[in-house]
Short mmCIF file of C-alpha atoms in Angstrom, two decimals:
data_model
loop_
_atom_site.label_atom_id
_atom_site.label_comp_id
_atom_site.label_asym_id
_atom_site.label_seq_id
_atom_site.Cartn_x
_atom_site.Cartn_y
_atom_site.Cartn_z
CA UNK A 1 31.23 6.87 11.92
CA UNK A 2 30.81 3.71 9.82
CA UNK A 3 28.25 5.35 7.51
CA UNK A 4 29.83 7.95 5.25
CA UNK A 5 27.25 10.65 4.51
CA UNK A 6 27.50 13.01 1.53
CA UNK A 7 29.21 16.26 2.46
CA UNK A 8 26.47 18.37 0.85
CA UNK A 9 23.85 16.52 2.89
CA UNK A 10 25.72 17.07 6.15
CA UNK A 11 26.11 20.76 5.40
CA UNK A 12 22.41 21.13 4.61
CA UNK A 13 21.39 19.39 7.84
CA UNK A 14 23.83 21.50 9.87
CA UNK A 15 22.19 24.66 8.54
CA UNK A 16 18.65 23.37 9.13
CA UNK A 17 19.06 21.81 12.56
CA UNK A 18 21.60 24.17 14.12
CA UNK A 19 21.92 23.17 17.82
CA UNK A 20 20.20 19.79 17.16
CA UNK A 21 22.72 18.82 14.50
CA UNK A 22 25.13 16.94 16.79
CA UNK A 23 22.35 14.84 18.32
CA UNK A 24 21.05 14.13 14.81
CA UNK A 25 24.48 12.94 13.67
CA UNK A 26 24.89 10.76 16.75
CA UNK A 27 21.71 8.88 15.76
CA UNK A 28 23.67 7.34 12.88
CA UNK A 29 25.86 5.58 15.45
CA UNK A 30 22.81 3.88 16.96
CA UNK A 31 21.34 0.57 15.72
CA UNK A 32 18.30 0.82 13.48
CA UNK A 33 14.91 0.02 14.98
CA UNK A 34 13.01 -2.99 13.67
CA UNK A 35 9.27 -3.46 13.82
CA UNK A 36 6.33 -5.60 12.83
CA UNK A 37 2.64 -4.76 12.64
CA UNK A 38 0.00 -7.33 13.57
CA UNK A 39 -2.58 -8.01 10.85
CA UNK A 40 -5.98 -7.39 12.44
CA UNK A 41 -7.69 -9.13 9.53
CA UNK A 42 -6.33 -12.31 11.14
CA UNK A 43 -6.14 -11.60 14.89
CA UNK A 44 -5.95 -8.87 17.52
CA UNK A 45 -2.63 -7.44 18.68
CA UNK A 46 -3.17 -8.65 22.26
CA UNK A 47 -3.75 -12.20 20.99
CA UNK A 48 -0.52 -12.12 19.02
CA UNK A 49 1.40 -10.82 22.03
CA UNK A 50 0.30 -13.86 24.03
CA UNK A 51 1.43 -16.33 21.36
CA UNK A 52 4.46 -14.48 19.98
CA UNK A 53 7.81 -16.29 20.04
CA UNK A 54 9.53 -12.88 19.78
CA UNK A 55 10.39 -10.33 22.44
CA UNK A 56 8.01 -7.46 21.66
CA UNK A 57 7.80 -3.84 22.82
CA UNK A 58 4.86 -1.65 21.86
CA UNK A 59 5.33 1.12 19.30
CA UNK A 60 3.52 4.09 20.89
CA UNK A 61 2.01 5.58 17.72
CA UNK A 62 0.53 2.34 16.32
CA UNK A 63 -1.65 0.07 18.46
CA UNK A 64 -0.80 -2.97 16.31
CA UNK A 65 2.91 -2.13 16.01
CA UNK A 66 5.77 -3.70 17.97
CA UNK A 67 9.54 -3.43 18.07
CA UNK A 68 11.30 -6.78 18.01
CA UNK A 69 14.78 -7.49 19.29
CA UNK A 70 17.90 -7.44 17.16
CA UNK A 71 18.82 -10.93 15.97
CA UNK A 72 15.24 -12.19 15.79
CA UNK A 73 13.97 -13.14 12.33
CA UNK A 74 10.17 -12.87 12.11
CA UNK A 75 10.37 -13.23 8.32
CA UNK A 76 11.64 -16.80 8.85
CA UNK A 77 8.73 -17.99 10.96
CA UNK A 78 5.55 -19.83 9.88
CA UNK A 79 3.47 -17.02 11.42
CA UNK A 80 4.82 -14.76 8.67
CA UNK A 81 3.61 -17.21 6.01
CA UNK A 82 0.20 -17.26 7.69
CA UNK A 83 -0.03 -13.48 7.19
CA UNK A 84 -0.24 -12.71 10.90
CA UNK A 85 2.00 -9.67 10.65
CA UNK A 86 3.87 -7.41 8.25
CA UNK A 87 7.50 -6.50 8.90
CA UNK A 88 7.56 -2.70 8.76
CA UNK A 89 9.89 0.10 9.80
CA UNK A 90 8.27 1.72 12.89
CA UNK A 91 8.12 5.32 11.58
CA UNK A 92 6.55 4.05 8.34
CA UNK A 93 3.46 3.02 10.33
CA UNK A 94 2.66 6.68 11.07
CA UNK A 95 1.07 7.94 7.80
CA UNK A 96 -1.82 5.44 7.79
CA UNK A 97 -2.42 6.09 11.50
CA UNK A 98 -3.00 9.75 10.60
CA UNK A 99 -5.33 9.02 7.65
CA UNK A 100 -8.44 8.28 9.76
CA UNK A 101 -9.52 5.25 7.71
CA UNK A 102 -12.84 3.74 8.79
CA UNK A 103 -14.78 0.64 7.66
CA UNK A 104 -16.77 1.38 4.51
CA UNK A 105 -14.40 4.02 3.15
CA UNK A 106 -13.13 4.01 -0.42
CA UNK A 107 -9.36 4.37 -0.04
CA UNK A 108 -6.58 4.88 -2.60
CA UNK A 109 -2.94 4.07 -1.87
CA UNK A 110 -1.38 5.86 -4.80
CA UNK A 111 2.29 4.81 -4.44
CA UNK A 112 1.70 1.50 -2.72
CA UNK A 113 4.53 -0.99 -3.35
CA UNK A 114 5.66 -3.10 -1.62
CA UNK A 115 2.35 -3.02 0.23
CA UNK A 116 2.99 -2.37 3.92
CA UNK A 117 0.74 0.67 4.12
CA UNK A 118 -1.90 -0.97 1.90
CA UNK A 119 -2.17 -3.93 4.27
CA UNK A 120 -2.37 -1.47 7.18
CA UNK A 121 -5.24 0.35 5.43
CA UNK A 122 -6.97 -2.95 4.66
CA UNK A 123 -6.93 -3.92 8.33
CA UNK A 124 -8.59 -0.62 9.24
CA UNK A 125 -11.28 -1.20 6.58
CA UNK A 126 -11.99 -4.56 8.29
CA UNK A 127 -13.24 -6.18 5.09
CA UNK A 128 -15.69 -3.45 4.07
CA UNK A 129 -15.32 -0.55 1.65
CA UNK A 130 -12.77 -0.53 -1.18
CA UNK A 131 -8.99 -0.36 -1.31
CA UNK A 132 -7.29 0.57 -4.59
CA UNK A 133 -3.52 0.06 -4.41
CA UNK A 134 -1.43 1.46 -7.23
CA UNK A 135 2.22 1.54 -8.19
CA UNK A 136 3.81 2.73 -11.40
CA UNK A 137 6.60 0.14 -11.55
CA UNK A 138 5.60 -3.35 -12.82
CA UNK A 139 8.29 -5.23 -10.89
CA UNK A 140 7.33 -3.55 -7.61
CA UNK A 141 3.68 -4.38 -8.24
CA UNK A 142 4.53 -8.10 -7.98
CA UNK A 143 5.57 -7.65 -4.34
CA UNK A 144 2.50 -5.49 -3.73
CA UNK A 145 0.17 -8.21 -5.03
CA UNK A 146 1.84 -10.92 -2.94
CA UNK A 147 1.70 -8.92 0.27
CA UNK A 148 -1.97 -8.04 -0.20
CA UNK A 149 -2.78 -11.69 -0.89
CA UNK A 150 -0.72 -12.96 2.05
CA UNK A 151 -2.58 -10.58 4.38
CA UNK A 152 -5.91 -12.07 3.28
CA UNK A 153 -7.30 -8.84 1.84
CA UNK A 154 -10.58 -9.45 -0.03
CA UNK A 155 -11.65 -5.92 -1.01
CA UNK A 156 -8.63 -4.61 -2.93
CA UNK A 157 -7.89 -3.75 -6.56
CA UNK A 158 -4.23 -3.49 -7.64
CA UNK A 159 -3.34 -1.09 -10.46
CA UNK A 160 -0.11 -0.42 -12.34
CA UNK A 161 -0.82 3.06 -13.69
CA UNK A 162 0.17 6.70 -13.88
CA UNK A 163 -1.87 8.60 -11.26
CA UNK A 164 -3.30 10.96 -13.89
CA UNK A 165 -4.83 8.03 -15.78
CA UNK A 166 -6.50 6.79 -12.60
CA UNK A 167 -7.94 10.28 -12.11
CA UNK A 168 -9.27 10.25 -15.67
CA UNK A 169 -11.16 7.03 -14.96
CA UNK A 170 -12.26 7.33 -11.33
CA UNK A 171 -12.76 11.06 -10.88
CA UNK A 172 -13.47 12.26 -7.31
CA UNK A 173 -14.22 8.73 -6.04
CA UNK A 174 -12.20 8.29 -2.84
CA UNK A 175 -12.90 9.17 0.80
CA UNK A 176 -9.24 8.79 1.76
CA UNK A 177 -6.01 8.93 -0.24
CA UNK A 178 -2.48 8.08 0.84
CA UNK A 179 0.38 9.59 -1.15
CA UNK A 180 3.50 8.00 0.30
CA UNK A 181 5.53 9.79 -2.31
CA UNK A 182 8.73 8.61 -3.99
CA UNK A 183 11.46 10.76 -2.48
CA UNK A 184 15.20 11.25 -2.05
CA UNK A 185 15.12 8.89 0.95
CA UNK A 186 17.27 10.87 3.38
CA UNK A 187 15.32 9.49 6.33
CA UNK A 188 16.31 5.95 5.36
CA UNK A 189 20.09 6.47 5.22
CA UNK A 190 20.65 4.49 8.44
CA UNK A 191 18.43 1.64 7.25
CA UNK A 192 19.51 1.45 3.60
CA UNK A 193 23.01 2.53 2.63
CA UNK A 194 22.09 2.36 -1.07
CA UNK A 195 20.02 5.50 -0.46
CA UNK A 196 23.24 7.28 0.52
CA UNK A 197 25.02 6.22 -2.67
CA UNK A 198 22.25 7.57 -4.91
CA UNK A 199 21.65 10.88 -3.10
CA UNK A 200 22.49 14.25 -4.63
CA UNK A 201 21.05 17.78 -4.39
CA UNK A 202 19.80 17.41 -7.96
CA UNK A 203 17.96 14.22 -7.05
CA UNK A 204 15.98 16.18 -4.45
CA UNK A 205 14.80 18.51 -7.24
CA UNK A 206 13.98 15.58 -9.50
CA UNK A 207 11.73 14.00 -6.90
CA UNK A 208 10.01 17.30 -6.15
CA UNK A 209 8.79 17.35 -9.75
CA UNK A 210 7.30 13.88 -9.47
CA UNK A 211 5.68 14.66 -6.14
CA UNK A 212 3.94 17.71 -7.57
CA UNK A 213 2.45 15.64 -10.41
CA UNK A 214 1.26 12.91 -8.05
CA UNK A 215 -0.38 15.40 -5.69
CA UNK A 216 -2.15 17.05 -8.61
CA UNK A 217 -3.73 13.73 -9.58
CA UNK A 218 -4.59 12.95 -5.96
CA UNK A 219 -6.44 16.26 -5.65
CA UNK A 220 -8.72 15.26 -8.53
CA UNK A 221 -9.33 11.80 -7.05
CA UNK A 222 -10.46 12.94 -3.59
CA UNK A 223 -14.12 13.49 -2.74
CA UNK A 224 -15.20 16.84 -1.28
CA UNK A 225 -14.81 16.46 2.47
CA UNK A 226 -12.25 13.66 2.00
CA UNK A 227 -8.81 13.48 3.59
CA UNK A 228 -5.38 12.98 2.05
CA UNK A 229 -2.10 12.12 3.74
CA UNK A 230 1.10 13.13 2.00
CA UNK A 231 4.22 11.49 3.44
CA UNK A 232 7.88 11.06 2.60
CA UNK A 233 10.89 9.41 4.22
CA UNK A 234 13.14 12.40 3.64
CA UNK A 235 14.21 15.56 5.49
CA UNK A 236 14.42 18.00 2.55
CA UNK A 237 12.04 20.98 2.95
CA UNK A 238 11.75 21.07 -0.85
CA UNK A 239 9.97 17.70 -0.74
CA UNK A 240 8.04 18.37 2.48
CA UNK A 241 6.86 21.76 3.77
CA UNK A 242 7.59 23.54 0.48
CA UNK A 243 5.67 20.90 -1.45
CA UNK A 244 2.63 21.25 0.82
CA UNK A 245 2.80 25.06 0.82
CA UNK A 246 2.95 25.10 -2.97
CA UNK A 247 0.05 22.65 -3.25
CA UNK A 248 -2.13 24.67 -0.87
CA UNK A 249 -1.34 27.86 -2.76
CA UNK A 250 -2.58 26.29 -5.99
CA UNK A 251 -5.55 24.43 -4.42
CA UNK A 252 -7.43 26.80 -2.08
CA UNK A 253 -10.12 24.13 -1.51
CA UNK A 254 -7.56 22.17 0.56
CA UNK A 255 -6.39 22.92 4.08
CA UNK A 256 -4.01 21.31 6.56
CA UNK A 257 -5.62 19.34 9.36
CA UNK A 258 -3.18 20.05 12.22
CA UNK A 259 -1.51 16.99 13.71
CA UNK A 260 -0.42 16.87 17.34
CA UNK A 261 3.35 16.43 17.88
CA UNK A 262 3.16 13.56 20.39
CA UNK A 263 5.52 10.58 20.91
CA UNK A 264 8.59 12.74 20.23
CA UNK A 265 7.30 13.93 16.84
CA UNK A 266 8.01 17.56 15.90
CA UNK A 267 5.79 20.06 14.14
CA UNK A 268 6.55 21.07 10.56
CA UNK A 269 8.96 23.94 9.96
CA UNK A 270 7.35 26.83 8.01
CA UNK A 271 10.56 28.83 8.47
CA UNK A 272 12.35 26.36 6.20
CA UNK A 273 10.07 27.18 3.27
CA UNK A 274 11.63 29.70 0.89
CA UNK A 275 10.21 31.37 -2.20
CA UNK A 276 12.76 29.51 -4.31
CA UNK A 277 11.60 26.16 -2.93
CA UNK A 278 7.90 26.84 -3.58
CA UNK A 279 8.73 27.95 -7.13
CA UNK A 280 10.63 24.66 -7.56
CA UNK A 281 7.66 22.69 -6.25
CA UNK A 282 5.23 24.51 -8.54
CA UNK A 283 7.41 24.04 -11.62
CA UNK A 284 9.37 20.95 -10.58
CA UNK A 285 8.10 18.90 -13.50
CA UNK A 286 10.31 21.02 -15.77
CA UNK A 287 13.43 20.17 -13.79
CA UNK A 288 13.57 16.59 -15.06
CA UNK A 289 12.61 13.23 -13.59
CA UNK A 290 15.54 10.97 -12.84
CA UNK A 291 13.13 8.19 -11.81
CA UNK A 292 11.67 8.19 -15.31
CA UNK A 293 15.11 8.17 -16.94
CA UNK A 294 14.92 11.72 -18.27
CA UNK A 295 17.91 14.06 -18.47
CA UNK A 296 17.76 16.61 -15.62
CA UNK A 297 17.96 20.16 -16.89
CA UNK A 298 17.67 23.63 -15.43
CA UNK A 299 14.42 25.53 -15.60
CA UNK A 300 14.67 27.98 -18.47
CA UNK A 301 12.51 30.86 -19.51
CA UNK A 302 9.39 28.63 -19.46
CA UNK A 303 10.03 28.00 -15.77
CA UNK A 304 10.19 31.65 -14.81
CA UNK A 305 7.20 33.12 -13.05
CA UNK A 306 5.98 36.66 -12.85
CA UNK A 307 5.83 38.52 -9.57
CA UNK A 308 2.82 37.31 -7.56
CA UNK A 309 -0.11 39.63 -6.95
CA UNK A 310 -0.78 40.86 -3.43
CA UNK A 311 -3.66 38.39 -3.10
CA UNK A 312 -1.54 35.51 -4.38
CA UNK A 313 1.29 36.48 -2.06
CA UNK A 314 -1.05 36.49 0.94
CA UNK A 315 -2.38 33.04 -0.01
CA UNK A 316 1.15 31.68 -0.34
CA UNK A 317 2.13 33.09 3.03
CA UNK A 318 -0.95 31.57 4.67
CA UNK A 319 -0.14 28.23 3.03
CA UNK A 320 3.42 28.39 4.32
CA UNK A 321 2.23 29.00 7.88
CA UNK A 322 -0.22 26.07 7.66
CA UNK A 323 2.69 23.66 7.34
CA UNK A 324 3.29 24.12 11.08
CA UNK A 325 0.43 21.63 11.45
CA UNK A 326 2.38 18.87 9.69
CA UNK A 327 4.72 16.40 11.40
CA UNK A 328 8.39 15.50 11.28
CA UNK A 329 9.85 12.31 12.73
CA UNK A 330 13.57 12.59 13.49
CA UNK A 331 15.82 9.60 14.28
CA UNK A 332 17.39 11.43 17.24
CA UNK A 333 13.94 12.07 18.79
CA UNK A 334 11.95 8.89 18.08
CA UNK A 335 12.75 5.19 18.00
CA UNK A 336 12.49 4.98 14.24
CA UNK A 337 13.78 6.48 11.02
CA UNK A 338 13.07 9.87 9.44
CA UNK A 339 9.59 10.67 8.11
CA UNK A 340 7.34 13.59 7.18
CA UNK A 341 3.51 13.49 7.35
CA UNK A 342 0.91 16.05 6.28
CA UNK A 343 -2.86 15.54 6.62
CA UNK A 344 -4.97 17.58 4.18
CA UNK A 345 -8.73 17.90 3.82
CA UNK A 346 -10.66 18.88 0.70
CA UNK A 347 -13.30 21.41 1.64
CA UNK A 348 -16.70 20.84 0.00
CA UNK A 349 -18.48 23.53 -1.97
CA UNK A 350 -21.73 23.45 -3.95
CA UNK A 351 -20.02 22.95 -7.31
CA UNK A 352 -17.69 20.17 -6.17
CA UNK A 353 -20.49 18.33 -4.37
CA UNK A 354 -22.65 18.40 -7.49
CA UNK A 355 -19.74 17.23 -9.63
CA UNK A 356 -19.01 14.34 -7.25
CA UNK A 357 -22.67 13.32 -7.23
CA UNK A 358 -22.85 13.22 -11.02
CA UNK A 359 -19.74 11.02 -11.15
CA UNK A 360 -21.23 8.21 -9.06
CA UNK A 361 -21.04 5.07 -11.18
CA UNK A 362 -24.03 2.76 -11.13
CA UNK A 363 -23.15 0.61 -14.11
CA UNK A 364 -23.95 -3.10 -13.75
CA UNK A 365 -21.52 -5.91 -14.45
CA UNK A 366 -23.04 -6.84 -17.79
CA UNK A 367 -22.58 -3.31 -19.20
CA UNK A 368 -20.16 -2.46 -21.99
CA UNK A 369 -16.61 -3.35 -20.97
CA UNK A 370 -14.71 -1.62 -23.77
CA UNK A 371 -15.56 1.98 -22.96
CA UNK A 372 -14.79 4.37 -20.14
CA UNK A 373 -17.33 6.31 -18.12
CA UNK A 374 -17.67 8.89 -20.92
CA UNK A 375 -18.55 6.15 -23.43
CA UNK A 376 -15.36 6.63 -25.45
CA UNK A 377 -13.49 3.63 -26.79
CA UNK A 378 -9.82 4.00 -25.86
CA UNK A 379 -8.43 1.92 -28.69
CA UNK A 380 -4.70 1.20 -28.50
CA UNK A 381 -2.41 2.61 -25.83
CA UNK A 382 0.46 1.82 -23.50
CA UNK A 383 0.82 -1.68 -22.08
CA UNK A 384 -1.84 -4.15 -23.04
CA UNK A 385 -4.80 -2.97 -25.16
CA UNK A 386 -7.01 -0.35 -23.54
CA UNK A 387 -10.07 -2.44 -24.23
CA UNK A 388 -10.13 -4.73 -21.24
CA UNK A 389 -11.05 -8.38 -21.44
CA UNK A 390 -12.86 -8.10 -18.10
CA UNK A 391 -16.32 -9.63 -18.39
CA UNK A 392 -18.92 -11.43 -16.27
CA UNK A 393 -18.68 -15.21 -16.03
CA UNK A 394 -20.75 -17.01 -18.61
CA UNK A 395 -23.20 -19.74 -17.65
CA UNK A 396 -20.77 -22.64 -18.07
CA UNK A 397 -17.99 -20.84 -16.14
CA UNK A 398 -20.37 -20.02 -13.32
CA UNK A 399 -21.38 -23.68 -13.16
CA UNK A 400 -17.71 -24.64 -12.74
CA UNK A 401 -17.37 -22.12 -9.91
CA UNK A 402 -20.53 -23.35 -8.19
CA UNK A 403 -19.40 -26.98 -8.49
CA UNK A 404 -16.19 -26.08 -6.70
CA UNK A 405 -17.91 -23.90 -4.08
CA UNK A 406 -20.53 -26.52 -3.23
CA UNK A 407 -17.93 -29.27 -2.80
CA UNK A 408 -15.18 -27.28 -1.02
CA UNK A 409 -16.66 -24.20 0.66
CA UNK A 410 -19.25 -23.98 3.42
CA UNK A 411 -20.87 -20.65 2.63
CA UNK A 412 -23.79 -21.23 4.97
CA UNK A 413 -21.56 -20.30 7.92
CA UNK A 414 -20.74 -16.78 6.81
CA UNK A 415 -22.58 -13.70 5.55
CA UNK A 416 -19.55 -12.79 3.43
CA UNK A 417 -20.05 -15.44 0.76
CA UNK A 418 -18.17 -14.86 -2.46
CA UNK A 419 -19.73 -13.45 -5.59
CA UNK A 420 -22.58 -11.42 -4.12
CA UNK A 421 -24.22 -8.63 -6.13
CA UNK A 422 -22.08 -5.86 -4.61
CA UNK A 423 -18.88 -7.79 -5.43
CA UNK A 424 -19.63 -9.68 -8.65
CA UNK A 425 -17.46 -12.45 -10.02
CA UNK A 426 -15.67 -11.36 -13.18
CA UNK A 427 -13.23 -13.00 -15.56
CA UNK A 428 -10.05 -11.67 -17.09
CA UNK A 429 -8.72 -14.25 -19.53
CA UNK A 430 -9.10 -17.51 -17.55
CA UNK A 431 -8.75 -15.89 -14.13
CA UNK A 432 -11.71 -15.21 -11.84
CA UNK A 433 -11.93 -12.26 -9.45
CA UNK A 434 -14.43 -10.85 -7.00
CA UNK A 435 -14.50 -7.18 -8.02
CA UNK A 436 -15.26 -4.56 -5.32
CA UNK A 437 -15.73 -1.71 -7.83
CA UNK A 438 -17.71 -1.30 -11.04
CA UNK A 439 -15.61 -2.97 -13.75
CA UNK A 440 -16.24 0.08 -15.93
CA UNK A 441 -13.90 2.05 -13.70
CA UNK A 442 -11.08 -0.32 -14.64
CA UNK A 443 -11.68 -0.09 -18.37
CA UNK A 444 -8.48 1.02 -20.07
CA UNK A 445 -6.37 0.74 -16.92
CA UNK A 446 -3.62 -1.79 -16.26
CA UNK A 447 -5.03 -3.85 -13.41
CA UNK A 448 -2.79 -6.83 -12.46
CA UNK A 449 -5.42 -7.71 -9.81
CA UNK A 450 -8.88 -6.34 -10.67
CA UNK A 451 -10.19 -7.61 -7.34
CA UNK A 452 -9.92 -10.55 -4.95
CA UNK A 453 -8.26 -13.34 -6.96
CA UNK A 454 -10.53 -16.35 -6.49
CA UNK A 455 -9.07 -18.88 -8.90
CA UNK A 456 -8.53 -20.09 -12.43
CA UNK A 457 -10.88 -21.66 -14.95
CA UNK A 458 -9.25 -24.86 -16.12
CA UNK A 459 -10.67 -27.31 -18.63
CA UNK A 460 -13.93 -28.62 -17.13
CA UNK A 461 -12.98 -27.52 -13.60
CA UNK A 462 -12.20 -24.62 -11.30
CA UNK A 463 -8.83 -24.36 -9.51
CA UNK A 464 -8.73 -22.19 -6.37
CA UNK A 465 -6.02 -19.58 -5.88
CA UNK A 466 -3.58 -19.11 -3.01
CA UNK A 467 -5.21 -15.70 -2.47
CA UNK A 468 -8.56 -17.42 -1.87
CA UNK A 469 -6.99 -19.72 0.74
CA UNK A 470 -5.44 -16.74 2.58
CA UNK A 471 -8.65 -14.75 2.45
CA UNK A 472 -10.89 -17.47 3.89
CA UNK A 473 -11.57 -18.44 7.49
CA UNK A 474 -11.50 -22.14 8.46
CA UNK A 475 -15.25 -22.13 9.12
CA UNK A 476 -15.85 -21.19 5.46
CA UNK A 477 -14.25 -24.44 4.23
CA UNK A 478 -15.61 -27.96 4.51
CA UNK A 479 -12.29 -29.78 4.97
CA UNK A 480 -9.64 -28.24 7.25
CA UNK A 481 -6.30 -29.78 8.25
CA UNK A 482 -5.17 -27.80 11.31
CA UNK A 483 -1.55 -28.37 12.36
CA UNK A 484 0.16 -27.28 15.60
CA UNK A 485 3.21 -25.03 15.52
CA UNK A 486 5.40 -27.90 16.76
CA UNK A 487 4.24 -30.23 13.97
CA UNK A 488 7.09 -30.84 11.52
CA UNK A 489 4.53 -31.04 8.71
CA UNK A 490 4.08 -27.25 8.87
CA UNK A 491 7.58 -26.63 7.47
CA UNK A 492 7.27 -29.56 5.06
CA UNK A 493 4.06 -28.07 3.69
CA UNK A 494 5.65 -24.59 3.36
CA UNK A 495 8.54 -26.20 1.46
CA UNK A 496 6.08 -27.66 -1.04
CA UNK A 497 6.39 -31.29 0.04
CA UNK A 498 3.67 -33.94 0.08
CA UNK A 499 2.60 -34.66 3.66
CA UNK A 500 0.97 -37.58 5.45
CA UNK A 501 -2.48 -36.75 6.85
CA UNK A 502 -3.54 -40.28 7.82
CA UNK A 503 -4.20 -38.98 11.34
CA UNK A 504 -7.04 -36.89 9.87
CA UNK A 505 -9.37 -39.81 8.91
CA UNK A 506 -12.35 -37.49 8.37
CA UNK A 507 -10.63 -35.78 5.42
CA UNK A 508 -12.09 -37.08 2.17
CA UNK A 509 -10.67 -37.00 -1.32
CA UNK A 510 -10.44 -33.46 -2.69
CA UNK A 511 -9.38 -30.00 -1.63
CA UNK A 512 -8.57 -29.18 1.97
CA UNK A 513 -7.40 -25.98 3.64
CA UNK A 514 -4.10 -26.37 5.50
CA UNK A 515 -3.98 -24.20 8.61
CA UNK A 516 -1.47 -23.31 11.29
CA UNK A 517 -3.91 -23.59 14.17
CA UNK A 518 -6.84 -21.42 12.97
CA UNK A 519 -4.76 -19.50 10.41
CA UNK A 520 -4.79 -20.59 6.74
CA UNK A 521 -1.53 -21.41 4.93
CA UNK A 522 -2.86 -22.73 1.60
CA UNK A 523 -4.53 -25.58 -0.29
CA UNK A 524 -3.79 -29.24 -0.66
CA UNK A 525 -5.55 -32.17 -2.36
CA UNK A 526 -6.19 -35.24 -0.24
CA UNK A 527 -5.96 -38.77 -1.57
CA UNK A 528 -5.64 -41.99 0.45
CA UNK A 529 -4.22 -40.34 3.58
CA UNK A 530 -1.71 -38.17 1.72
CA UNK A 531 -1.92 -34.49 0.86
CA UNK A 532 -0.70 -33.33 -2.53
CA UNK A 533 0.81 -29.90 -1.94
CA UNK A 534 -0.67 -26.86 -3.74
CA UNK A 535 1.48 -24.21 -2.03
CA UNK A 536 2.77 -21.86 -4.79
CA UNK A 537 6.44 -22.17 -5.71
CA UNK A 538 7.10 -18.44 -5.33
CA UNK A 539 5.88 -18.47 -1.73
CA UNK A 540 7.80 -21.51 -0.48
CA UNK A 541 10.00 -21.68 2.59
CA UNK A 542 13.61 -20.95 1.72
#
C-alpha cells in the first residue's frame, strides 16, 4: 500500500467494520474519484453535457454532478472561469442534496469555505431567498468570496464570525442550515495525504468539542419547523452518531428525519455509540480545541457528570436509536470518499413559534446602523469596530450609480434590476453592495461581503466589480462582446491582455461585458477598436 495509515486508525476501523475491513482497506489501492457540479445559475446540466469537452459520467446522488476522467483538467478550461461548474469531490455533493433547499428559503452555510456547498445551495435557491455563508478563518473566507462571485450568486452575504455571535444577531432566522463541520478528516485520507499526517486519536476528541459548540449555535439559528444537515468527512463515531445522539438528548425539540440508504450509502450505526462517546460529545469543549491553538487536556472533575435519571436515560437511548436514520458513505461501497450526513428537523411549539415571530426584523435601510436588534451599542470588540460603517448611499453616490447603470446596463429587459426595495444598495467604505438582509442584522458582525458586490465609488464615477459582471446576464448589459471558444482572444482576455475588437464595430466607447458565448467572463473598456482589460489580477489565467 502506497498510503501509510496510522496504526491506531487501522485498529479502530478493524474493530468497527469487522468483516468489511478488508474491502475498506482495499479501497485505498483504488484511484480517487473526481467530480464537477454544473452551476444551474448559468445553465442546465443537460446543456453542459452537450457542450462539455470532458468525458462525463453522471453521479447518481446529484442531478448536476458528474465524474470526469483521470488526466482531464477542468480547472484549466475557460468554462471554469465562466463559472459554469464547480470542481467538487462526489461524496461532498451529498449533504446539500439532503437539505431540501427550495427557492425563497433563508439558508445558512455555517462552515462554508471554500464555497462548494454554498454555490450548490445558491443554485437551488435560483436567485431568490437569502444565503448567508460563514467561515471562522479569514484566509479561507477569501476563497469562499471568490467562488461565490465566480458562480454569479446575487443573494449571498459572507461572514467571518464565530457561530455564537451570528446566533446573537440573527436569532431563529433560517429555514435551512448546513453544518459541514470541521472534523478529523478520516474520509479524505485517500484524497489528501496531509490529513493522514495530522490525524491522532486526540484530534478526534478536539474536533468533537468544536462540533458540539457549532451545533449549539445552529440550534438557536434555526426556525421552528426548519431543517438542519450535519455532515462530516470522517468515520469516527465520536464525531458522527455520538455527536447527533448527544445533541438530540440535549435538544428534545429536534428529531432525525430518516434518510434512505440508496446509491450504496449505509444507514448510521447506533451500535457504535457508547456512553463514553456521548459524554465526550456533551462535554467536548472542555477537552481542548487544537484548531483554536489551545492545549488539549483531559476532562477533570468539572467534566464529570452525575448518573442520569431514568427519564434522561430513556431520552438518551431513544436519541441513540434515531441515528439509524442518518447516512454513511464508505469508499469501498460508493464511487467517492468517506462522508457522514444527518438530517434534523426542529419541531415547532407554541412558545418557539411566538419567539420566532417576535424576532422578525422589519427595520428599513435608513435605520440606526450602530446598534444591534436589541438597541445596544456594541462598542469595541474583536476585529474591526463593532459599529459598522454600513449605510445607505447618499444622494451624490446614488447619482454616480445611476449614471453608470443608465449608460452600461439595460435594466428594462429584466425584472431583477439591481437596488430594488427588498435588496437595497448600501455602502461600506467606498464599496457598494446589494444587501439581501436587513443591514441591522449585520451590525457588529465581520462581513467581508455584506451582499452582492456591485462596485466601487471612485472620484466622480462608479467602477463596476467583477462580481457584478459574473452575476449579470448578457441581456442586462448594453454592450456585449461575445467570443467563441475557439477564439484566441478568450485566453488573452483571461490573461489580462488588451484585445482587438475592431470586428465588433457596434461597440462604442465605454464599458462592455466580455462573454464566452452567452456566459460572462468580465468587464473591459472599449476605445477605438481596442478593449482595455478589466479582468482582476487574482483571477487571471495561469
